[in-house]
Short mmCIF file of C-alpha atoms and ligand atoms in Angstrom, two decimals:
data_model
loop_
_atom_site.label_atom_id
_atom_site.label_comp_id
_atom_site.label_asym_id
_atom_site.label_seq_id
_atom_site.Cartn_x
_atom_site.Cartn_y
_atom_site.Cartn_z
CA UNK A 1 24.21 6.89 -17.35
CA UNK A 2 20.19 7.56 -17.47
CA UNK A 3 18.50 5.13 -15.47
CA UNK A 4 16.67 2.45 -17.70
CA UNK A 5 14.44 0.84 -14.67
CA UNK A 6 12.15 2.34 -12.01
CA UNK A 7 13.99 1.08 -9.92
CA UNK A 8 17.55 2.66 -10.56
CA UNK A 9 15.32 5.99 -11.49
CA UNK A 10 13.96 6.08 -8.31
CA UNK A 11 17.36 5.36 -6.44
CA UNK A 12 19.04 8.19 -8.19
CA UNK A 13 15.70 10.42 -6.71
CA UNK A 14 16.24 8.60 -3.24
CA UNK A 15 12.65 7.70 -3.65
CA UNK A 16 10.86 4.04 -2.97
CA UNK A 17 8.62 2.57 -5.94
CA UNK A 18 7.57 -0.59 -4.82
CA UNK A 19 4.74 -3.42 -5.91
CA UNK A 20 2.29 -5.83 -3.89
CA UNK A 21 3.79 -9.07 -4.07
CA UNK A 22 2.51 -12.70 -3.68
CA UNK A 23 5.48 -15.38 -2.42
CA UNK A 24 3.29 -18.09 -4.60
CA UNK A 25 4.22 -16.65 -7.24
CA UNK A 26 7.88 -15.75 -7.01
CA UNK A 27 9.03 -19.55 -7.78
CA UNK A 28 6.55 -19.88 -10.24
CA UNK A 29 7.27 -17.32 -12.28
CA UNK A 30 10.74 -16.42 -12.69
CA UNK A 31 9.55 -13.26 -15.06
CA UNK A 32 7.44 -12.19 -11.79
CA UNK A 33 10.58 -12.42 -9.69
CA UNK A 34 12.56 -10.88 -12.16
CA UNK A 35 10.29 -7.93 -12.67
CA UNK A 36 9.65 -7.58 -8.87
CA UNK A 37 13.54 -7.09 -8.05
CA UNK A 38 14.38 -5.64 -11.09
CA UNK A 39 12.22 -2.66 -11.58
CA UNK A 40 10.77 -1.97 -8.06
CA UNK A 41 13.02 -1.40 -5.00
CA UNK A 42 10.38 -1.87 -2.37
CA UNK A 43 7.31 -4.68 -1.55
CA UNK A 44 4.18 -4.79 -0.25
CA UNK A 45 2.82 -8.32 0.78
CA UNK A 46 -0.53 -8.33 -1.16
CA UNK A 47 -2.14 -10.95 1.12
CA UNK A 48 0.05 -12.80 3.35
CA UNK A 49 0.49 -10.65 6.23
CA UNK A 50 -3.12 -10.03 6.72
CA UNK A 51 -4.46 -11.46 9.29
CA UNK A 52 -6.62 -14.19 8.30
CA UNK A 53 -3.75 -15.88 6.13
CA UNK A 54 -0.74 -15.75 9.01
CA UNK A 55 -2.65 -16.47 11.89
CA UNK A 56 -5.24 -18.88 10.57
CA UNK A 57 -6.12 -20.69 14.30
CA UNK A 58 -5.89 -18.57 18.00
CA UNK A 59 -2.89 -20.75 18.54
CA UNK A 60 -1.06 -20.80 15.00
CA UNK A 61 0.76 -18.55 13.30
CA UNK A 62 1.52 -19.17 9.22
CA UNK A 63 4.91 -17.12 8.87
CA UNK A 64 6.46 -19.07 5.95
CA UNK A 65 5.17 -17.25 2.81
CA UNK A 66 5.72 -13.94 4.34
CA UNK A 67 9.10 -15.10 5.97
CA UNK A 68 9.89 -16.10 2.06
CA UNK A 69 8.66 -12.43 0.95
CA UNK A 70 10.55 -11.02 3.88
CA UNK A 71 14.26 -13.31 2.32
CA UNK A 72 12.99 -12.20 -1.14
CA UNK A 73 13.09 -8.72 -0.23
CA UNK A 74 16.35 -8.92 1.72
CA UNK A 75 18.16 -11.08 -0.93
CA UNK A 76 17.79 -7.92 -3.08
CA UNK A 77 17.44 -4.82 -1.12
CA UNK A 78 14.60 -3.94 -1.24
CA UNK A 79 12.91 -2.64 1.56
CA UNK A 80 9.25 -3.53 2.85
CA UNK A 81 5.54 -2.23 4.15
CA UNK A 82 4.33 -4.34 6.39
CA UNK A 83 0.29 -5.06 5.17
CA UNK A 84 -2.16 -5.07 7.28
CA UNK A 85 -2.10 -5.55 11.26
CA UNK A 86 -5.78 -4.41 11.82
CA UNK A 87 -8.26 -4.50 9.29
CA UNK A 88 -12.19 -5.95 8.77
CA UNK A 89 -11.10 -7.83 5.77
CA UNK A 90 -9.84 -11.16 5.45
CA UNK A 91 -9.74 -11.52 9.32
CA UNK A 92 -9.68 -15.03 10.51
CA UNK A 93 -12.82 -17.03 11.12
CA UNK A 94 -11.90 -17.51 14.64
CA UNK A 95 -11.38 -13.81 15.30
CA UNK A 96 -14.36 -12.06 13.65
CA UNK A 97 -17.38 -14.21 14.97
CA UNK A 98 -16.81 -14.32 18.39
CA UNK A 99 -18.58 -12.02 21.09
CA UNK A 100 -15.68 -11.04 23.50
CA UNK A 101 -15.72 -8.82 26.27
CA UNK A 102 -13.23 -5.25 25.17
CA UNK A 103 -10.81 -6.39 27.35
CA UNK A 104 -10.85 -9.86 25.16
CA UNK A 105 -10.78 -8.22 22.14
CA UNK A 106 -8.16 -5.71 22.54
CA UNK A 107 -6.05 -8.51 24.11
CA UNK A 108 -6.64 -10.72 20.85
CA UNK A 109 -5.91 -7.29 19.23
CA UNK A 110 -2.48 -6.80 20.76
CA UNK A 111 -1.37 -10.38 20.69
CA UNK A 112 -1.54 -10.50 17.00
CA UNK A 113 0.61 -7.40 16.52
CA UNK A 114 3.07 -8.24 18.71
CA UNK A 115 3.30 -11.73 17.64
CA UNK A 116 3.36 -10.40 14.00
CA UNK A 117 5.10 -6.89 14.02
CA UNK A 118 8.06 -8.68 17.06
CA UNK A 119 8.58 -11.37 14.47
CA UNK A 120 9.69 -8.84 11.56
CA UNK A 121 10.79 -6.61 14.03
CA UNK A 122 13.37 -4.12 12.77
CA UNK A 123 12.96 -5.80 8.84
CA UNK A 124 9.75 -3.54 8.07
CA UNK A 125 10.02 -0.03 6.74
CA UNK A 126 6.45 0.98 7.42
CA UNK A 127 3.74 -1.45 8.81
CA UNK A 128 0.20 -0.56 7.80
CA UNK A 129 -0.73 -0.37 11.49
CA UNK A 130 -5.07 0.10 10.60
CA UNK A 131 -6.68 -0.20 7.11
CA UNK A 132 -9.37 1.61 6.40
CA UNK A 133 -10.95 2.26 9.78
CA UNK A 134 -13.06 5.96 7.87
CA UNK A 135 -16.20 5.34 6.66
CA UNK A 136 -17.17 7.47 3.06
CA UNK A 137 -18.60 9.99 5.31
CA UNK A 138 -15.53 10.58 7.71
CA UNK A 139 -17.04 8.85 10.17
CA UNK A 140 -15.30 5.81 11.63
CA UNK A 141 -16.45 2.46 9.96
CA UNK A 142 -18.55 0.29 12.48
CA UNK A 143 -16.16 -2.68 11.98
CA UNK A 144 -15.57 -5.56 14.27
CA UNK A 145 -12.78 -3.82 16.12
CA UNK A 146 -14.91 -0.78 16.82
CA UNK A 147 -17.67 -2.96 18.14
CA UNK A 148 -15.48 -5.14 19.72
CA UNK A 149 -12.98 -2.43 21.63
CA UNK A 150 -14.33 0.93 20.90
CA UNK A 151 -13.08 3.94 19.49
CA UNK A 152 -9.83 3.68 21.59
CA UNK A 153 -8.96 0.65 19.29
CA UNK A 154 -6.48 2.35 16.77
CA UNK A 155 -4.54 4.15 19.63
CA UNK A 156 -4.01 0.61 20.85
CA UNK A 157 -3.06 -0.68 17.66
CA UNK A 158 -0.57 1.77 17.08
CA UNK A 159 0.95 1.77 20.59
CA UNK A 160 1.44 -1.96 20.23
CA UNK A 161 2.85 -1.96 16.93
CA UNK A 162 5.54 0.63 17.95
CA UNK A 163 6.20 -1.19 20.90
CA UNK A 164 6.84 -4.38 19.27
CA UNK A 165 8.83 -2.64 15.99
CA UNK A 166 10.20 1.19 17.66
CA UNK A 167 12.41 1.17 14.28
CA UNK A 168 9.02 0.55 11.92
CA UNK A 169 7.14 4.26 10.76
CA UNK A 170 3.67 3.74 11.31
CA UNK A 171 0.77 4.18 9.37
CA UNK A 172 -2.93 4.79 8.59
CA UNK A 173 -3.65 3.16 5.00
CA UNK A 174 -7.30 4.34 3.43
CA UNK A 175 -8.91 4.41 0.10
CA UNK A 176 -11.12 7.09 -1.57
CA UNK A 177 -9.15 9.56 0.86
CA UNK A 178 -6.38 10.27 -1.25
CA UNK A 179 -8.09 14.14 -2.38
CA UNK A 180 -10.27 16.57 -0.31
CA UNK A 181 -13.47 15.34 1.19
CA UNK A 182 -15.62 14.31 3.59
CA UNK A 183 -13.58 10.76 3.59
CA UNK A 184 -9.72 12.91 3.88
CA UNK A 185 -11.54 15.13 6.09
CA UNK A 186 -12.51 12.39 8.49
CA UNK A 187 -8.69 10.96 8.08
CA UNK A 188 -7.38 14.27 8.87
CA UNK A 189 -9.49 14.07 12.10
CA UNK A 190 -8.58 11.14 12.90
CA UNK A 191 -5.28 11.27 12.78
CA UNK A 192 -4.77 14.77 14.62
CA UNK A 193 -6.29 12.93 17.51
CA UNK A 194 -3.98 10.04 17.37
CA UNK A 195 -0.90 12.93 17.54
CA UNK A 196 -2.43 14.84 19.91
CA UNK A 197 -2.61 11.95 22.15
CA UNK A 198 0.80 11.24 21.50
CA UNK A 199 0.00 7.50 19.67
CA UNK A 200 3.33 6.82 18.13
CA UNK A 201 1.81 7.35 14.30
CA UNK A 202 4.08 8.50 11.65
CA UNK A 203 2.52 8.81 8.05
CA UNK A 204 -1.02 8.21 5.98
CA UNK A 205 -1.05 5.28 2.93
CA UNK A 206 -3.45 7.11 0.23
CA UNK A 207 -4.05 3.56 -1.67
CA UNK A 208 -5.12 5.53 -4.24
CA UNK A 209 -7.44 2.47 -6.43
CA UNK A 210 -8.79 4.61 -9.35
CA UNK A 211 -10.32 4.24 -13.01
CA UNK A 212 -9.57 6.34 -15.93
CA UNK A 213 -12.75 8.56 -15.38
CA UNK A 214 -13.18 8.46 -11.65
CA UNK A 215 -10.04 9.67 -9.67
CA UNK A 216 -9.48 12.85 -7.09
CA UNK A 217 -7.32 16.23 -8.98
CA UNK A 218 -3.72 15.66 -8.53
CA UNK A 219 -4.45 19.14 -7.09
CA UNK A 220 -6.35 18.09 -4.37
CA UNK A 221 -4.05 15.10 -3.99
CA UNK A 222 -1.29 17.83 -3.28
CA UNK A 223 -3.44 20.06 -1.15
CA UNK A 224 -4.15 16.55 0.84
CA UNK A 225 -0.54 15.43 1.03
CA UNK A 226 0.66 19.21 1.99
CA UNK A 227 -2.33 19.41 5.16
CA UNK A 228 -1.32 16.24 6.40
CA UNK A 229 2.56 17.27 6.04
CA UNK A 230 1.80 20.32 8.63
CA UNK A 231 1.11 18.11 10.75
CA UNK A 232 4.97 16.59 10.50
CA UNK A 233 2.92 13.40 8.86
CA UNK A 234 4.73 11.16 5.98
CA UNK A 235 2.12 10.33 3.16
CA UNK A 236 2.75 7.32 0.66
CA UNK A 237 0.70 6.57 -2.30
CA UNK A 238 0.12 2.73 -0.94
CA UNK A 239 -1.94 0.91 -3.68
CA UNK A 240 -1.87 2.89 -6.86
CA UNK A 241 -3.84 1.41 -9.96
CA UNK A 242 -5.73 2.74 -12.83
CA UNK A 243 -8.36 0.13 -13.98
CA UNK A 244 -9.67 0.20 -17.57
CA UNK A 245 -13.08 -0.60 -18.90
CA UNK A 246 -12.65 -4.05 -21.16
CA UNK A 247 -11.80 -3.76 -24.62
CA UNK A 248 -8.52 -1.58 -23.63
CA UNK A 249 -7.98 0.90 -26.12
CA UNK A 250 -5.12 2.40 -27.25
CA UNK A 251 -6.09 5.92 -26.35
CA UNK A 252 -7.17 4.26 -23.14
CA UNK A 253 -3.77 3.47 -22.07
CA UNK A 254 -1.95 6.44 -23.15
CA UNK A 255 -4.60 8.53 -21.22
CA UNK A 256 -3.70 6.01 -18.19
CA UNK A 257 -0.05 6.82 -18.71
CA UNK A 258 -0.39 10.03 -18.12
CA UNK A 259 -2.65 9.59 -15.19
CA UNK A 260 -0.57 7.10 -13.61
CA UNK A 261 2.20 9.91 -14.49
CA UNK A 262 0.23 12.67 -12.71
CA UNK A 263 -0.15 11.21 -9.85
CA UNK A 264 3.55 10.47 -9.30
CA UNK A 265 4.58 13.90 -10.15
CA UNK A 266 1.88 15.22 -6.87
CA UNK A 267 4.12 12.70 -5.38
CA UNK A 268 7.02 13.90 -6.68
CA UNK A 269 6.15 17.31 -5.62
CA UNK A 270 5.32 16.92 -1.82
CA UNK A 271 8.14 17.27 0.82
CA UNK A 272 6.74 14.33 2.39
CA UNK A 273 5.87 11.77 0.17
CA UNK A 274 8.19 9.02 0.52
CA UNK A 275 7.17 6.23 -1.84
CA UNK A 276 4.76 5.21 -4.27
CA UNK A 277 3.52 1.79 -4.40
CA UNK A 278 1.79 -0.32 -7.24
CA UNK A 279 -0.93 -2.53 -6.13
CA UNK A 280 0.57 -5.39 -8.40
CA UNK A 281 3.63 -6.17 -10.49
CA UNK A 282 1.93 -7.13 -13.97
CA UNK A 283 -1.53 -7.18 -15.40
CA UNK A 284 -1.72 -11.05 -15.07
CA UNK A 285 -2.28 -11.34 -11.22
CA UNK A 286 -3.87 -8.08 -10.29
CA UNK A 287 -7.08 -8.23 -7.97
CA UNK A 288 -9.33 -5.95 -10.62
CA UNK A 289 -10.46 -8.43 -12.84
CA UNK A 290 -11.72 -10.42 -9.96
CA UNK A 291 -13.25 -7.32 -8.17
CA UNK A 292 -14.81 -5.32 -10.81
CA UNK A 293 -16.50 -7.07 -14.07
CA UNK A 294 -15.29 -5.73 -17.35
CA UNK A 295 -12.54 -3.66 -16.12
CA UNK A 296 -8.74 -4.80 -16.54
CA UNK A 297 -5.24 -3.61 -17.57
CA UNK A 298 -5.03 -1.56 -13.92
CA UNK A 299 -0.53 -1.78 -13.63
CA UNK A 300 2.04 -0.67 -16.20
CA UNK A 301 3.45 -4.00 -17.05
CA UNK A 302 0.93 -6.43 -19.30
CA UNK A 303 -0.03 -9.59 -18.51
CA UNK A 304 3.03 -10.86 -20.55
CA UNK A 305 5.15 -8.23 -18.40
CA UNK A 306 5.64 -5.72 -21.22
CA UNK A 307 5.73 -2.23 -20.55
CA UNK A 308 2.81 -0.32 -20.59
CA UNK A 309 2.88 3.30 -21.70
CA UNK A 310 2.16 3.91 -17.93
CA UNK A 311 5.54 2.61 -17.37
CA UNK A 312 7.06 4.92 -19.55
CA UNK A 313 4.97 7.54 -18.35
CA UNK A 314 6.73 7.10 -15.09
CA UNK A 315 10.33 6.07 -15.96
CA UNK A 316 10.29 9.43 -17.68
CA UNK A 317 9.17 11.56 -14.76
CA UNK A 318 11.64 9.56 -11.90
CA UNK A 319 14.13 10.31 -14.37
CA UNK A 320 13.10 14.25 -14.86
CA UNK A 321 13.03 14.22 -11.02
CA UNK A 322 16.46 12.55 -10.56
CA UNK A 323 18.13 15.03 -12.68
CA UNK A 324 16.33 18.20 -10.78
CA UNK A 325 17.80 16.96 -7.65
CA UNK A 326 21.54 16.52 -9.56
CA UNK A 327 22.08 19.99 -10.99
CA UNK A 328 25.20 18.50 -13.00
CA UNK A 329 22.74 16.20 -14.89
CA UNK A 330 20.69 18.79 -15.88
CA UNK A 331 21.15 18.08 -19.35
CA UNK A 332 20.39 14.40 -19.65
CA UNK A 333 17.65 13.56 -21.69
CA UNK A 334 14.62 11.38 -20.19
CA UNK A 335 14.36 8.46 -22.27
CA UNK A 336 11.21 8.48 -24.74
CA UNK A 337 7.98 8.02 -23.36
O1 G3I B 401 -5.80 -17.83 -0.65
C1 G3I B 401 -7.14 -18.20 -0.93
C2 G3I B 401 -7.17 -19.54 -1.67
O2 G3I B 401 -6.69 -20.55 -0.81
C3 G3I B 401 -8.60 -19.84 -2.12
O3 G3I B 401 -8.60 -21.03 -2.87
C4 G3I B 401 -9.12 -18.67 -2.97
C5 G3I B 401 -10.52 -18.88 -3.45
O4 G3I B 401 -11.40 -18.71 -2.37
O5 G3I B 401 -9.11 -17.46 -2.17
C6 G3I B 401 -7.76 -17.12 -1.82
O6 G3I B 401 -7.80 -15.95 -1.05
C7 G3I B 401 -8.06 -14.77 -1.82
C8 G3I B 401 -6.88 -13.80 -1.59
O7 G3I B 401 -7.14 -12.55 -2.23
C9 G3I B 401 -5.56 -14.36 -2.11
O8 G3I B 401 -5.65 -14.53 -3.49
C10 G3I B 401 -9.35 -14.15 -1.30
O9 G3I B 401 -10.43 -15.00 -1.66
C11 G3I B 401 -9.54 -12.78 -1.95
O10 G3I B 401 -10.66 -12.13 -1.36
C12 G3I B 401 -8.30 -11.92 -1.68
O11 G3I B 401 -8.49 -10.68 -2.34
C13 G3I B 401 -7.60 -9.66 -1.89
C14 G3I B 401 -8.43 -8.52 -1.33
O12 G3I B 401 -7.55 -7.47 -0.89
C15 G3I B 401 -9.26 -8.98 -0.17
O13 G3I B 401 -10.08 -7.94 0.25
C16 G3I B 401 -6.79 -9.16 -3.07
O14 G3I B 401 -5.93 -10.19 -3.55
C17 G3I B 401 -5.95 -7.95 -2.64
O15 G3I B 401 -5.32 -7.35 -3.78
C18 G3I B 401 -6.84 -6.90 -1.98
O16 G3I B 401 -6.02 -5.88 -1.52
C19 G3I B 401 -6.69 -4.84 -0.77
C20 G3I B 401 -5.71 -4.29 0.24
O17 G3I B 401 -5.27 -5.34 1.07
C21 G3I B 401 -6.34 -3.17 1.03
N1 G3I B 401 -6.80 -2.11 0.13
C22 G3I B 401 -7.75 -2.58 -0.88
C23 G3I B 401 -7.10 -3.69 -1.71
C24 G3I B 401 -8.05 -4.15 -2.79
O18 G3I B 401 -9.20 -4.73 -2.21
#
């Protein structure tokens, strides 16, 4: 039978497709739910395991949406990446404007993980350990941890987060790193410190935000995602979407189909990519509209949760890969794009 979902396509490849997810919206949108479960066999929690949503106060913790994520996700195997333990975004009020000593700060620092990570411990496939700690220049970002701890910041991070979840593989999640640059150069760096070092780190997240005329080569995606495999790293495309400029355009999506299908075959491709994850589930909730005037129609399901030609674009190729890896199939037909 030829798979008819991303999901069971995927499966068949014994590869994880997964979405960004928001709890609020699982009861109030059955579709949503539907869609989530249905075509996507892995989640991402958008917003609710950052850390200015679950731990809103130094002494208070606000588990319940992610805790109904975390039943959502378990209620129909799916498996999750834990988003974000250390980032400069969306930190809490009480935890970015304070002036700590580095002992307070990495303290704050490691409470928070193991508070968050113990809770989930042994539920969470792969925690995004640090977000986007590279600056567009390879140099590391002068955020509030930096400032706060130092440079020895992520090795904490990472030793706390395997210490509180040994079963979780670890990551480093970027943007604008996903090709070859100065930015993937400075990742590279980065994280061949953290191994040599021994940090407990196990793969890189290339988010991998793009628009239909500004993305890195699929070549240099590969080249990327083969450097940081010889270095016995994981890689996951962590955030994929391809924004469009407002009015969409016909030609506009199919040219986004096949981008969104060109990045999933360099995916495809690599030893050690693992999963590829949609920053979104349908055009009516995702974060570009909000975030960049006059673009839109970023995911492969519309804002009434019809498939895009992206989505066909990458049923196809899951499907193509699925039969490679199941010589008897070879002749089964991918459905039509
Ligand atoms: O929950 C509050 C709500 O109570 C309030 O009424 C409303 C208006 O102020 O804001 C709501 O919080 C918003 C939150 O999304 C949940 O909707 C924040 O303002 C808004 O800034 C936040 O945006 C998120 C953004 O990260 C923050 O930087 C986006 O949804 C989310 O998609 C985006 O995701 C990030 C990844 O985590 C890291 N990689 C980049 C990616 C895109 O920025």
């Amino acid at each position: 039978m030829i798979p008819n979902t991303l999901r069971a396509a995927a499966d068949a490849r014994g590869f994880r497709i997964g979405a960004a997810a928001d709890p609020g919206l699982l009861e109030m949108e059955p579709e949503y739910a539907s869609t989530l479960c249905g075509q996507f066999n892995m989640l991402t929690p958008e917003n609710v395991m950052k850390s200015g949503p679950i731990h809103p106060a130094s002494d208070r913790y606000e588990f319940g949406p992610a805790d109904a994520l975390m039943r959502f996700a378990r209620r129909h195997d799916m498996q999750v990446r834990g988003h974000t333990l250390v980032w400069h975004n969306q930190m809490a009020d009480w935890l970015s404007h304070r002036s700590w000593t580095p002992g307070e700060w990495r303290s704050r620092m490691e409470e928070h993980i193991a508070a968050v990570a113990g809770r989930y411990a042994g539920q969470i496939a792969a925690w995004d350990v640090v977000n986007e700690a590279i600056a567009d220049d390879g140099s590391l970002r002068a955020s509030p941890w930096l400032k706060g701890i130092g440079p020895t910041y992520l090795e904490s991070a990472f030793r706390a987060a395997h210490q509180a979840d040994p079963a979780a593989r670890l990551f480093y999640n970027d943007y604008g790193a996903e090709g070859l640059g100065a930015k993937s150069d400075g990742v590279l760096h980065l994280v061949r410190k953290l191994l040599d070092r021994d940090v407990p780190i196990h793969g890189v997240g290339l988010q991998m935000h793009v628009e239909l005329n500004d993305y890195p080569l699929p070549g240099q995606v590969a080249d990327n995602m083969e450097r940081l495999g010889r270095l016995g790293l994981e890689v996951q495309i962590t955030e994929l979407d391809v924004r469009l400029p407002q009015p969409c355009s016909t030609a506009a999506l199919e040219r986004q189909a096949q981008l969104y299908g060109d990045i999933l075959d360099a995916g495809l491709a690599a030893p050690n990519c693992t999963a590829l994850t949609l920053w979104g589930v349908s055009d009516r909730h995702s974060w570009v509209p909000g975030f960049f005037h006059g673009w839109d129609h970023a995911l492969v399901f519309d804002a009434e949760y019809r498939p895009k030609p992206a989505y066909h674009a990458l049923l196809k190729r899951l499907v193509q890969a699925g039969c490679k890896d199941r010589p008897g199939e070879q002749g089964a037909s991918p459905p039509p794009s």
